[in-house]
């Protein structure tokens, strides 16, 4: 779990079963393990009312572990982008009593939460657990382009090419950290690029 | 009045009987200016000068927040209560100059909600009068379910039906009409917030069912005006001001502290807001905690008390006031 720095920097918890009628899990990468760990604390029959959406890696790791939980539905989309229309549809039709659990990389948690906020779910009522890479989704504050999977500090904007300081300043609306030009005064000044978010 | 609350000098501009139990009071500013803006769910604390006794009771503002020429409150007469409602019903007439607090909102709408589901019981309808007016003014999505004992005691039910039609649903106890709560709560679209105001039993029932059915606590809002419970008189030492006071049978500890000339902070006078939280310096006896603010642990520790609603039985109580 990432250390708390500035107030907008998200902090994540450990998934725990909530009271409710329907449970929607969205996970990628090692987030599957957060779900299987939580299953040990869940009351009997919990997964009868659960839908798990898991974006597997190319090897299909963890799929069988999730199948073993016997959820009401297990959906395996190839990417977050491909899952988004279906997620929006699910949330639009859902009723109060649906509980949302997000586990895995920060990019996945942030983007799924963004869709949930649009549907009217308060971010404080979403269960989250961060697993896997610390790679960040970053918005360039200059060109507004989003760069996925940023692991270095500073980082290059994949849209306008500026060298950006990746800040802890996070936007829930955009589901992205803010990147600000690090050498605006003197472009010839190039600080060393380090692996900061492995 | 007190820390955190500012007074408004008002004159009673109208007193209107609504039904057998409820009377409506209208206030305007004595200087003719507009009253402060408020939001739906806000209350004011009304100062009642009843002989040598001063009562301070909170009442929800029920007028539209879009009109601040006057404030309106509705008071249900309680014949066996501590006397505040009886004083208002019997002694307050148009033209009387009174003092009320600035509005305070401990029951505000969460305007991020996609929909507002409101549940009122009895006189608990008053904050919803202002909230529905506020939402209707902005095209907000709401639905109000209102339970009352009989049609004739359904305070403002006719007004609400006329204003909002099918968005208002009435339930009458004498016709055995009951809210199908589980079904109602389970059929609400995602993003709905729930608001409940009424008797303690109703609030507990609704909060409990909502929690079981998976409503996150952030989406459930409630307001209960708990009158201080009477009890055996007891003595209290106020360490900071160096006074010893006696709390009467019908008096709250907060009222006794105020009567002694000490001016502690307060907002709700109902054990929910936390403003009047007071440290206990020493005690020998039993606390009767009636508040919803302190944790179970705080209650057991005997180190804190909410003087607006809680009492004490025993030999010694010293407070940091």
Short mmCIF file of C-alpha atoms in Angstrom, two decimals:
data_model
loop_
_atom_site.label_atom_id
_atom_site.label_comp_id
_atom_site.label_asym_id
_atom_site.label_seq_id
_atom_site.Cartn_x
_atom_site.Cartn_y
_atom_site.Cartn_z
CA UNK A 1 0.00 0.00 0.00
CA UNK A 2 1.30 3.42 -0.92
CA UNK A 3 2.19 5.84 1.86
CA UNK A 4 -0.12 8.81 2.35
CA UNK A 5 1.50 11.97 1.09
CA UNK A 6 -0.87 14.72 0.08
CA UNK A 7 -4.56 14.67 0.83
CA UNK A 8 -5.81 13.78 -2.65
CA UNK A 9 -3.47 10.80 -2.96
CA UNK A 10 -5.77 7.76 -2.70
CA UNK A 11 -5.19 5.30 0.09
CA UNK A 12 -6.40 1.76 -0.21
CA UNK A 13 -7.57 -0.80 2.31
CA UNK A 14 -8.11 -4.51 2.45
CA UNK A 15 -11.26 -5.96 0.88
CA UNK A 16 -13.82 -7.04 3.45
CA UNK A 17 -17.30 -8.47 2.89
CA UNK A 18 -20.05 -5.84 3.24
CA UNK A 19 -23.71 -6.37 3.98
CA UNK A 20 -25.72 -6.16 0.80
CA UNK A 21 -27.65 -8.05 -1.82
CA UNK A 22 -25.34 -7.86 -4.79
CA UNK A 23 -21.55 -7.76 -4.84
CA UNK A 24 -19.61 -6.58 -7.85
CA UNK A 25 -15.87 -7.25 -7.94
CA UNK A 26 -13.60 -5.65 -10.51
CA UNK A 27 -9.99 -6.76 -10.51
CA UNK A 28 -6.86 -7.10 -12.56
CA UNK A 29 -3.44 -8.64 -12.00
CA UNK A 30 -2.79 -9.74 -8.42
CA UNK A 31 -6.11 -8.19 -7.40
CA UNK A 32 -7.54 -11.68 -7.93
CA UNK A 33 -5.63 -12.72 -4.79
CA UNK A 34 -7.25 -9.91 -2.80
CA UNK A 35 -10.61 -11.48 -3.70
CA UNK A 36 -9.57 -15.04 -2.82
CA UNK A 37 -8.10 -13.80 0.49
CA UNK A 38 -11.32 -12.00 1.30
CA UNK A 39 -13.35 -15.12 0.48
CA UNK A 40 -12.01 -16.68 3.69
CA UNK A 41 -13.83 -13.99 5.73
CA UNK A 42 -17.05 -14.02 3.71
CA UNK A 43 -20.23 -15.58 5.14
CA UNK A 44 -21.56 -18.78 3.50
CA UNK A 45 -23.41 -18.11 0.26
CA UNK A 46 -21.75 -14.70 -0.17
CA UNK A 47 -20.59 -15.42 -3.74
CA UNK A 48 -24.08 -16.64 -4.77
CA UNK A 49 -24.92 -12.96 -5.20
CA UNK A 50 -21.54 -11.91 -6.55
CA UNK A 51 -20.30 -10.98 -9.99
CA UNK A 52 -16.56 -11.00 -10.58
CA UNK A 53 -15.05 -9.11 -13.48
CA UNK A 54 -11.38 -9.97 -13.87
CA UNK A 55 -8.96 -8.73 -16.51
CA UNK A 56 -6.48 -11.61 -16.71
CA UNK A 57 -2.87 -11.41 -17.86
CA UNK A 58 -1.87 -13.23 -21.10
CA UNK A 59 -1.08 -16.43 -19.19
CA UNK A 60 -4.54 -16.47 -17.63
CA UNK A 61 -3.12 -16.58 -14.10
CA UNK A 62 -5.63 -16.70 -11.18
CA UNK A 63 -8.65 -17.50 -13.35
CA UNK A 64 -9.11 -20.96 -11.87
CA UNK A 65 -8.81 -19.59 -8.31
CA UNK A 66 -11.69 -17.20 -9.04
CA UNK A 67 -13.74 -19.96 -10.67
CA UNK A 68 -13.31 -21.98 -7.51
CA UNK A 69 -15.23 -19.30 -5.56
CA UNK A 70 -18.28 -20.18 -7.71
CA UNK A 71 -19.56 -16.63 -8.14
CA UNK A 72 -22.95 -16.07 -9.77
CA UNK A 73 -21.03 -14.64 -12.74
CA UNK A 74 -17.40 -14.53 -13.79
CA UNK A 75 -16.60 -12.24 -16.68
CA UNK A 76 -13.11 -12.05 -18.23
CA UNK A 77 -12.77 -8.99 -20.47
CA UNK A 78 -9.47 -8.48 -22.32
CA UNK A 79 -8.93 -4.88 -21.15
CA UNK A 80 -10.43 -2.15 -19.00
CA UNK A 81 -11.48 -0.19 -22.10
CA UNK A 82 -13.44 -3.19 -23.38
CA UNK A 83 -15.12 -3.65 -20.01
CA UNK A 84 -16.18 -0.03 -19.51
CA UNK A 85 -19.42 0.04 -21.58
CA UNK A 86 -20.69 -3.06 -19.82
CA UNK A 87 -19.70 -1.69 -16.41
CA UNK A 88 -21.56 1.57 -17.09
CA UNK A 89 -24.61 -0.42 -18.17
CA UNK A 90 -24.49 -2.57 -15.03
CA UNK A 91 -24.21 0.47 -12.76
CA UNK A 92 -27.00 2.33 -14.57
CA UNK A 93 -29.40 -0.56 -14.01
CA UNK A 94 -28.27 -1.37 -10.48
CA UNK A 95 -30.17 -0.70 -7.28
CA UNK A 96 -29.08 0.38 -3.82
CA UNK A 97 -27.71 -2.68 -2.09
CA UNK A 98 -25.07 -3.28 -4.75
CA UNK A 99 -21.60 -3.17 -3.20
CA UNK A 100 -18.50 -2.52 -5.23
CA UNK A 101 -15.07 -4.07 -4.60
CA UNK A 102 -12.03 -2.96 -6.61
CA UNK A 103 -8.70 -4.74 -6.44
CA UNK A 104 -5.46 -4.68 -8.38
CA UNK A 105 -3.51 -1.90 -10.00
CA UNK A 106 -4.06 1.75 -9.21
CA UNK A 107 -5.10 2.49 -12.79
CA UNK A 108 -7.86 -0.10 -12.67
CA UNK A 109 -9.12 0.98 -9.23
CA UNK A 110 -9.13 4.63 -10.25
CA UNK A 111 -10.94 4.14 -13.55
CA UNK A 112 -13.55 1.75 -12.16
CA UNK A 113 -14.13 4.19 -9.31
CA UNK A 114 -14.53 7.00 -11.84
CA UNK A 115 -17.37 5.06 -13.50
CA UNK A 116 -18.89 4.34 -10.08
CA UNK A 117 -18.79 8.02 -9.06
CA UNK A 118 -20.64 8.91 -12.25
CA UNK A 119 -23.28 6.36 -11.26
CA UNK A 120 -23.66 8.05 -7.87
CA UNK A 121 -21.66 5.75 -5.61
CA UNK A 122 -19.73 7.61 -2.94
CA UNK A 123 -16.03 6.78 -3.11
CA UNK A 124 -15.92 6.17 0.63
CA UNK A 125 -18.37 3.29 0.29
CA UNK A 126 -16.23 1.39 -2.24
CA UNK A 127 -13.97 -1.38 -0.95
CA UNK A 128 -10.51 -1.16 -2.47
CA UNK A 129 -7.27 -3.12 -2.23
CA UNK A 130 -4.13 -2.26 -4.13
CA UNK A 131 -2.13 -5.20 -5.48
CA UNK A 132 0.63 -5.42 -8.04
CA UNK A 133 2.45 -2.62 -9.82
CA UNK A 134 2.57 0.96 -8.55
CA UNK A 135 2.44 2.21 -12.14
CA UNK A 136 0.44 5.44 -12.42
CA UNK A 137 -2.09 6.83 -14.83
CA UNK A 138 -0.95 10.41 -15.39
CA UNK A 139 -2.54 13.47 -16.89
CA UNK A 140 -0.24 16.08 -18.43
CA UNK A 141 -1.55 19.36 -17.01
CA UNK A 142 -0.27 21.18 -20.13
CA UNK A 143 -1.77 19.19 -23.05
CA UNK A 144 -4.31 17.24 -20.90
CA UNK A 145 -3.22 13.97 -22.52
CA UNK A 146 -3.30 10.84 -20.37
CA UNK A 147 -0.30 8.54 -20.24
CA UNK A 148 -0.91 5.04 -18.87
CA UNK A 149 1.48 2.91 -16.81
CA UNK A 150 3.95 5.59 -15.83
CA UNK A 151 6.72 4.05 -13.72
CA UNK A 152 9.44 6.71 -13.82
CA UNK A 153 10.07 10.05 -12.15
CA UNK A 154 10.17 12.33 -14.10
CA UNK A 155 8.13 10.90 -16.96
CA UNK A 156 7.65 11.82 -20.60
CA UNK A 157 4.17 12.89 -21.72
CA UNK A 158 3.29 10.46 -24.50
CA UNK A 159 1.22 13.19 -26.19
CA UNK A 160 3.23 16.45 -26.15
CA UNK A 161 6.63 15.11 -25.14
CA UNK A 162 7.19 17.43 -22.18
CA UNK A 163 9.24 16.07 -19.30
CA UNK A 164 6.84 15.91 -16.33
CA UNK A 165 7.19 15.71 -12.56
CA UNK A 166 4.64 13.06 -11.52
CA UNK A 167 2.87 14.55 -8.55
CA UNK A 168 0.90 12.83 -5.77
CA UNK A 169 -1.90 15.28 -6.60
CA UNK A 170 -4.66 12.94 -7.78
CA UNK A 171 -7.92 13.70 -9.57
CA UNK A 172 -10.78 11.30 -8.85
CA UNK A 173 -12.73 12.90 -11.69
CA UNK A 174 -10.00 12.01 -14.18
CA UNK A 175 -8.72 8.93 -12.30
CA UNK A 176 -5.20 10.25 -12.88
CA UNK A 177 -2.20 11.77 -11.15
CA UNK A 178 -1.11 15.18 -12.33
CA UNK A 179 2.15 15.59 -14.26
CA UNK A 180 3.73 19.07 -14.34
CA UNK A 181 6.63 20.20 -16.54
CA UNK A 182 9.82 19.73 -14.51
CA UNK A 183 12.08 22.01 -16.59
CA UNK A 184 9.78 24.76 -17.74
CA UNK A 185 12.40 27.48 -17.06
CA UNK A 186 15.25 25.79 -18.88
CA UNK A 187 14.50 22.90 -21.20
CA UNK A 188 18.18 21.97 -21.41
CA UNK A 189 18.06 20.96 -17.77
CA UNK A 190 17.33 17.22 -17.82
CA UNK A 191 17.16 15.61 -14.37
CA UNK A 192 17.96 11.88 -14.28
CA UNK A 193 14.95 9.62 -14.88
CA UNK A 194 14.50 7.05 -12.12
CA UNK A 195 12.20 4.06 -11.67
CA UNK A 196 9.84 5.46 -9.01
CA UNK A 197 6.61 3.43 -9.40
CA UNK A 198 7.71 -0.18 -10.07
CA UNK B 1 -26.97 32.89 23.13
CA UNK B 2 -23.88 30.75 22.93
CA UNK B 3 -20.57 30.09 21.28
CA UNK B 4 -21.09 29.09 17.67
CA UNK B 5 -24.65 30.38 17.52
CA UNK B 6 -25.67 33.96 16.90
CA UNK B 7 -28.96 35.48 17.89
CA UNK B 8 -31.65 36.90 15.67
CA UNK B 9 -34.14 39.39 17.06
CA UNK B 10 -37.48 38.44 15.59
CA UNK B 11 -41.16 39.19 15.98
CA UNK B 12 -43.88 36.57 15.72
CA UNK B 13 -45.71 37.57 12.54
CA UNK B 14 -48.36 34.86 12.55
CA UNK B 15 -49.59 31.87 14.57
CA UNK B 16 -51.67 29.36 12.61
CA UNK B 17 -53.36 26.28 14.08
CA UNK B 18 -52.76 23.40 11.64
CA UNK B 19 -54.63 20.55 13.33
CA UNK B 20 -55.52 19.25 16.82
CA UNK B 21 -51.87 18.93 17.83
CA UNK B 22 -49.80 21.14 15.57
CA UNK B 23 -49.46 24.91 15.36
CA UNK B 24 -47.33 26.87 12.91
CA UNK B 25 -45.34 29.96 13.92
CA UNK B 26 -44.02 32.63 11.56
CA UNK B 27 -41.09 34.89 12.45
CA UNK B 28 -39.81 38.05 10.79
CA UNK B 29 -36.81 40.16 11.66
CA UNK B 30 -37.63 43.08 13.90
CA UNK B 31 -35.52 45.41 11.71
CA UNK B 32 -37.47 44.35 8.59
CA UNK B 33 -34.39 42.94 6.83
CA UNK B 34 -34.26 39.53 5.19
CA UNK B 35 -33.40 36.58 7.43
CA UNK B 36 -30.19 34.61 6.83
CA UNK B 37 -30.20 32.06 4.02
CA UNK B 38 -30.60 28.46 5.08
CA UNK B 39 -30.73 25.06 3.43
CA UNK B 40 -33.42 22.39 3.70
CA UNK B 41 -33.12 20.45 6.96
CA UNK B 42 -31.82 23.39 9.02
CA UNK B 43 -33.17 24.15 12.49
CA UNK B 44 -33.23 27.17 14.75
CA UNK B 45 -33.13 27.19 18.54
CA UNK B 46 -36.03 29.22 19.93
CA UNK B 47 -35.52 31.03 23.25
CA UNK B 48 -38.65 30.88 25.38
CA UNK B 49 -38.87 33.29 28.29
CA UNK B 50 -41.41 31.54 30.50
CA UNK B 51 -41.48 33.55 33.73
CA UNK B 52 -38.11 33.12 35.44
CA UNK B 53 -37.38 30.07 33.36
CA UNK B 54 -35.68 30.11 29.94
CA UNK B 55 -36.19 27.22 27.60
CA UNK B 56 -34.18 26.68 24.43
CA UNK B 57 -35.77 24.23 22.03
CA UNK B 58 -34.66 23.36 18.49
CA UNK B 59 -37.23 23.31 15.66
CA UNK B 60 -36.80 22.60 11.94
CA UNK B 61 -37.38 25.44 9.52
CA UNK B 62 -40.19 24.34 7.24
CA UNK B 63 -40.51 27.22 4.81
CA UNK B 64 -38.88 27.32 1.42
CA UNK B 65 -35.18 28.19 1.56
CA UNK B 66 -35.92 30.32 -1.51
CA UNK B 67 -37.93 32.76 0.65
CA UNK B 68 -36.13 34.33 3.61
CA UNK B 69 -38.60 37.10 4.37
CA UNK B 70 -39.85 34.86 7.16
CA UNK B 71 -39.00 31.66 8.97
CA UNK B 72 -41.72 29.15 9.77
CA UNK B 73 -41.68 26.30 12.25
CA UNK B 74 -44.38 23.84 13.24
CA UNK B 75 -44.67 22.59 16.78
CA UNK B 76 -46.53 19.52 17.94
CA UNK B 77 -48.08 20.03 21.37
CA UNK B 78 -46.76 17.57 23.93
CA UNK B 79 -49.06 17.59 26.97
CA UNK B 80 -46.74 15.42 29.04
CA UNK B 81 -43.45 16.96 27.87
CA UNK B 82 -41.28 19.46 29.71
CA UNK B 83 -43.43 22.40 28.76
CA UNK B 84 -41.71 24.04 25.79
CA UNK B 85 -44.34 23.10 23.24
CA UNK B 86 -47.14 24.02 25.66
CA UNK B 87 -45.55 27.43 26.23
CA UNK B 88 -45.37 28.01 22.49
CA UNK B 89 -48.98 26.91 21.97
CA UNK B 90 -50.40 28.88 24.90
CA UNK B 91 -48.31 31.98 25.28
CA UNK B 92 -46.87 32.88 21.91
CA UNK B 93 -49.07 35.31 19.98
CA UNK B 94 -48.53 37.46 16.89
CA UNK B 95 -46.53 40.58 17.79
CA UNK B 96 -44.47 38.90 20.52
CA UNK B 97 -40.76 39.72 20.30
CA UNK B 98 -38.59 36.64 20.55
CA UNK B 99 -34.98 35.62 20.11
CA UNK B 100 -33.96 32.70 17.93
CA UNK B 101 -30.58 31.37 16.86
CA UNK B 102 -29.12 31.53 13.38
CA UNK B 103 -30.08 28.42 11.39
CA UNK B 104 -27.86 25.37 11.79
CA UNK B 105 -28.11 22.38 9.47
CA UNK B 106 -27.35 18.94 10.89
CA UNK B 107 -29.67 17.24 8.39
CA UNK B 108 -28.67 18.61 5.02
CA UNK B 109 -29.30 17.09 1.61
CA UNK B 110 -26.35 15.46 -0.09
CA UNK B 111 -26.70 17.18 -3.45
CA UNK B 112 -24.41 14.65 -5.15
CA UNK B 113 -27.21 12.10 -4.83
CA UNK B 114 -28.99 10.95 -8.01
CA UNK B 115 -32.21 10.65 -6.05
CA UNK B 116 -33.45 11.59 -2.58
CA UNK B 117 -35.68 9.10 -0.75
CA UNK B 118 -37.36 10.70 2.27
CA UNK B 119 -39.14 8.94 5.11
CA UNK B 120 -41.10 11.03 7.61
CA UNK B 121 -43.00 9.99 10.73
CA UNK B 122 -45.48 12.39 12.36
CA UNK B 123 -44.08 15.85 13.10
CA UNK B 124 -40.82 14.59 11.52
CA UNK B 125 -42.31 15.96 8.30
CA UNK B 126 -41.10 19.52 9.04
CA UNK B 127 -37.51 19.35 7.69
CA UNK B 128 -38.84 17.69 4.55
CA UNK B 129 -41.14 20.65 3.88
CA UNK B 130 -38.02 22.77 3.33
CA UNK B 131 -36.02 20.04 1.63
CA UNK B 132 -38.72 19.23 -0.92
CA UNK B 133 -39.17 22.94 -1.63
CA UNK B 134 -35.43 23.26 -2.17
CA UNK B 135 -35.26 20.24 -4.47
CA UNK B 136 -38.41 21.11 -6.41
CA UNK B 137 -36.96 24.57 -7.06
CA UNK B 138 -33.95 22.98 -8.75
CA UNK B 139 -35.66 20.08 -10.49
CA UNK B 140 -34.25 17.56 -8.01
CA UNK B 141 -35.40 13.96 -7.98
CA UNK B 142 -37.14 13.02 -4.73
CA UNK B 143 -39.80 10.74 -3.31
CA UNK B 144 -41.40 11.25 0.09
CA UNK B 145 -43.02 8.53 2.21
CA UNK B 146 -44.95 9.95 5.13
CA UNK B 147 -46.50 7.94 7.97
CA UNK B 148 -49.03 9.53 10.30
CA UNK B 149 -51.52 8.25 12.86
CA UNK B 150 -54.67 9.43 11.11
CA UNK B 151 -55.48 11.50 8.04
CA UNK B 152 -56.48 14.46 10.25
CA UNK B 153 -53.05 14.35 11.98
CA UNK B 154 -51.21 14.12 8.66
CA UNK B 155 -49.69 17.55 9.10
CA UNK B 156 -49.29 19.25 5.69
CA UNK B 157 -50.08 15.98 3.88
CA UNK B 158 -52.64 17.82 1.75
CA UNK B 159 -50.18 20.62 0.96
CA UNK B 160 -47.52 18.12 -0.05
CA UNK B 161 -49.89 16.07 -2.20
CA UNK B 162 -51.05 19.18 -3.96
CA UNK B 163 -47.51 20.40 -4.58
CA UNK B 164 -45.86 17.16 -5.55
CA UNK B 165 -48.60 14.65 -6.47
CA UNK B 166 -47.43 11.08 -6.69
CA UNK B 167 -43.98 11.91 -5.43
CA UNK B 168 -45.63 11.89 -1.99
CA UNK B 169 -46.93 8.63 -0.57
CA UNK B 170 -49.02 8.61 2.62
CA UNK B 171 -49.46 5.84 5.19
CA UNK B 172 -52.10 6.03 7.94
CA UNK B 173 -51.65 3.94 11.10
CA UNK B 174 -55.41 3.77 11.73
CA UNK B 175 -55.88 2.15 8.31
CA UNK B 176 -53.11 -0.34 9.01
CA UNK B 177 -51.05 1.09 6.19
CA UNK B 178 -47.37 0.27 6.56
CA UNK B 179 -44.32 1.10 4.51
CA UNK B 180 -43.03 -2.03 2.73
CA UNK B 181 -39.56 -0.94 3.75
CA UNK B 182 -37.40 -3.77 2.44
CA UNK B 183 -39.03 -3.57 -0.94
CA UNK B 184 -38.81 0.21 -1.03
CA UNK B 185 -35.12 0.20 -0.08
CA UNK B 186 -34.22 -2.61 -2.49
CA UNK B 187 -35.84 -0.99 -5.50
CA UNK B 188 -34.01 2.35 -5.32
CA UNK B 189 -31.61 3.19 -8.14
CA UNK B 190 -27.90 3.31 -7.38
CA UNK B 191 -26.90 6.76 -6.14
CA UNK B 192 -30.00 7.26 -3.98
CA UNK B 193 -29.61 8.88 -0.56
CA UNK B 194 -32.02 8.13 2.26
CA UNK B 195 -33.31 10.68 4.79
CA UNK B 196 -35.40 9.78 7.80
CA UNK B 197 -36.94 12.01 10.48
CA UNK B 198 -39.46 10.84 13.05
CA UNK B 199 -39.72 8.92 16.31
CA UNK B 200 -36.58 7.12 17.54
CA UNK B 201 -38.14 3.70 16.87
CA UNK B 202 -38.77 4.55 13.24
CA UNK B 203 -35.26 5.94 12.75
CA UNK B 204 -33.68 2.84 14.29
CA UNK B 205 -35.83 0.53 12.16
CA UNK B 206 -34.98 2.34 8.94
CA UNK B 207 -31.26 2.62 9.67
CA UNK B 208 -31.09 -1.03 10.64
CA UNK B 209 -32.90 -2.31 7.53
CA UNK B 210 -30.89 0.01 5.25
CA UNK B 211 -27.60 -1.25 6.70
CA UNK B 212 -28.66 -4.90 6.33
CA UNK B 213 -29.70 -4.32 2.74
CA UNK B 214 -26.32 -2.89 1.82
CA UNK B 215 -26.91 0.86 1.99
CA UNK B 216 -23.54 2.42 2.88
CA UNK B 217 -23.77 4.56 6.06
CA UNK B 218 -22.77 7.65 4.05
CA UNK B 219 -26.05 7.41 2.14
CA UNK B 220 -28.32 7.26 5.20
CA UNK B 221 -29.16 10.55 6.94
CA UNK B 222 -31.38 10.91 9.98
CA UNK B 223 -32.58 13.49 12.44
CA UNK B 224 -34.22 12.96 15.76
CA UNK B 225 -35.06 15.76 18.13
CA UNK B 226 -34.66 14.05 21.48
CA UNK B 227 -36.04 16.05 24.37
CA UNK B 228 -33.91 15.75 27.51
CA UNK B 229 -35.27 12.99 29.75
CA UNK B 230 -36.39 14.00 33.25
CA UNK B 231 -34.87 12.26 36.28
CA UNK B 232 -33.87 12.64 39.92
CA UNK B 233 -32.22 15.99 40.78
CA UNK B 234 -28.44 15.91 41.22
CA UNK B 235 -25.60 18.28 42.15
CA UNK B 236 -22.70 19.20 39.92
CA UNK B 237 -19.49 21.12 40.53
CA UNK B 238 -18.27 23.26 37.64
CA UNK B 239 -14.50 23.32 38.11
CA UNK B 240 -13.55 26.09 35.67
CA UNK B 241 -16.18 28.57 36.81
CA UNK B 242 -16.03 27.45 40.46
CA UNK B 243 -19.77 26.97 40.85
CA UNK B 244 -21.90 24.26 42.37
CA UNK B 245 -25.29 23.82 40.75
CA UNK B 246 -28.33 21.63 41.19
CA UNK B 247 -29.97 20.04 38.14
CA UNK B 248 -33.72 19.87 38.65
CA UNK B 249 -35.98 16.97 37.82
CA UNK B 250 -37.33 18.52 34.62
CA UNK B 251 -34.18 20.43 33.77
CA UNK B 252 -31.32 19.24 31.58
CA UNK B 253 -27.75 19.51 32.78
CA UNK B 254 -27.09 21.96 29.94
CA UNK B 255 -30.02 24.13 31.03
CA UNK B 256 -28.79 24.09 34.63
CA UNK B 257 -25.30 25.14 33.53
CA UNK B 258 -26.80 27.97 31.48
CA UNK B 259 -29.05 29.03 34.36
CA UNK B 260 -25.90 29.38 36.50
CA UNK B 261 -24.60 31.98 34.07
CA UNK B 262 -22.09 29.74 32.28
CA UNK B 263 -22.31 29.82 28.51
CA UNK B 264 -21.31 26.44 27.04
CA UNK B 265 -21.41 25.79 23.28
CA UNK B 266 -24.35 23.87 21.78
CA UNK B 267 -26.08 23.38 18.45
CA UNK B 268 -28.70 20.63 18.48
CA UNK B 269 -29.62 20.24 22.16
CA UNK B 270 -30.55 16.67 21.24
CA UNK B 271 -27.42 14.61 21.84
CA UNK B 272 -26.28 14.27 18.24
CA UNK B 273 -24.08 17.18 17.15
CA UNK B 274 -21.22 16.97 19.67
CA UNK B 275 -20.95 20.71 20.34
CA UNK B 276 -21.60 20.56 24.09
CA UNK B 277 -19.29 17.60 24.82
CA UNK B 278 -17.83 18.14 28.27
CA UNK B 279 -14.95 16.50 30.14
CA UNK B 280 -15.65 14.90 33.50
CA UNK B 281 -12.95 15.70 36.05
CA UNK B 282 -14.14 13.32 38.74
CA UNK B 283 -17.27 11.40 39.60
CA UNK B 284 -18.74 8.93 42.05
CA UNK B 285 -21.99 7.53 40.75
CA UNK B 286 -23.77 6.39 37.64
CA UNK B 287 -24.01 8.19 34.31
CA UNK B 288 -27.25 8.05 32.35
CA UNK B 289 -26.00 8.66 28.84
CA UNK B 290 -28.85 9.50 26.46
CA UNK B 291 -26.76 10.83 23.58
CA UNK B 292 -25.93 9.45 20.12
CA UNK B 293 -22.62 11.29 19.91
CA UNK B 294 -20.14 9.64 22.28
CA UNK B 295 -18.84 6.16 21.56
CA UNK B 296 -19.68 3.17 23.75
CA UNK B 297 -16.13 3.39 25.00
CA UNK B 298 -16.57 7.08 25.95
CA UNK B 299 -19.75 6.14 27.82
CA UNK B 300 -18.00 3.40 29.77
CA UNK B 301 -14.95 5.55 30.55
CA UNK B 302 -16.99 8.05 32.58
CA UNK B 303 -14.68 10.79 31.28
CA UNK B 304 -17.14 12.58 29.01
CA UNK B 305 -20.77 13.65 29.08
CA UNK B 306 -23.21 15.39 26.72
CA UNK B 307 -25.01 17.77 29.10
CA UNK B 308 -27.85 18.48 26.66
CA UNK B 309 -29.51 15.08 27.16
CA UNK B 310 -27.53 13.04 29.69
CA UNK B 311 -27.95 12.83 33.48
CA UNK B 312 -26.18 11.49 36.54
CA UNK B 313 -27.12 9.65 39.72
CA UNK B 314 -24.66 9.64 42.59
CA UNK B 315 -22.63 11.50 45.17
CA UNK B 316 -20.15 13.55 43.18
CA UNK B 317 -19.84 14.96 39.67
CA UNK B 318 -17.19 17.54 38.73
CA UNK B 319 -17.20 18.89 35.18
CA UNK B 320 -14.66 20.96 33.27
CA UNK B 321 -16.95 23.96 32.74
#
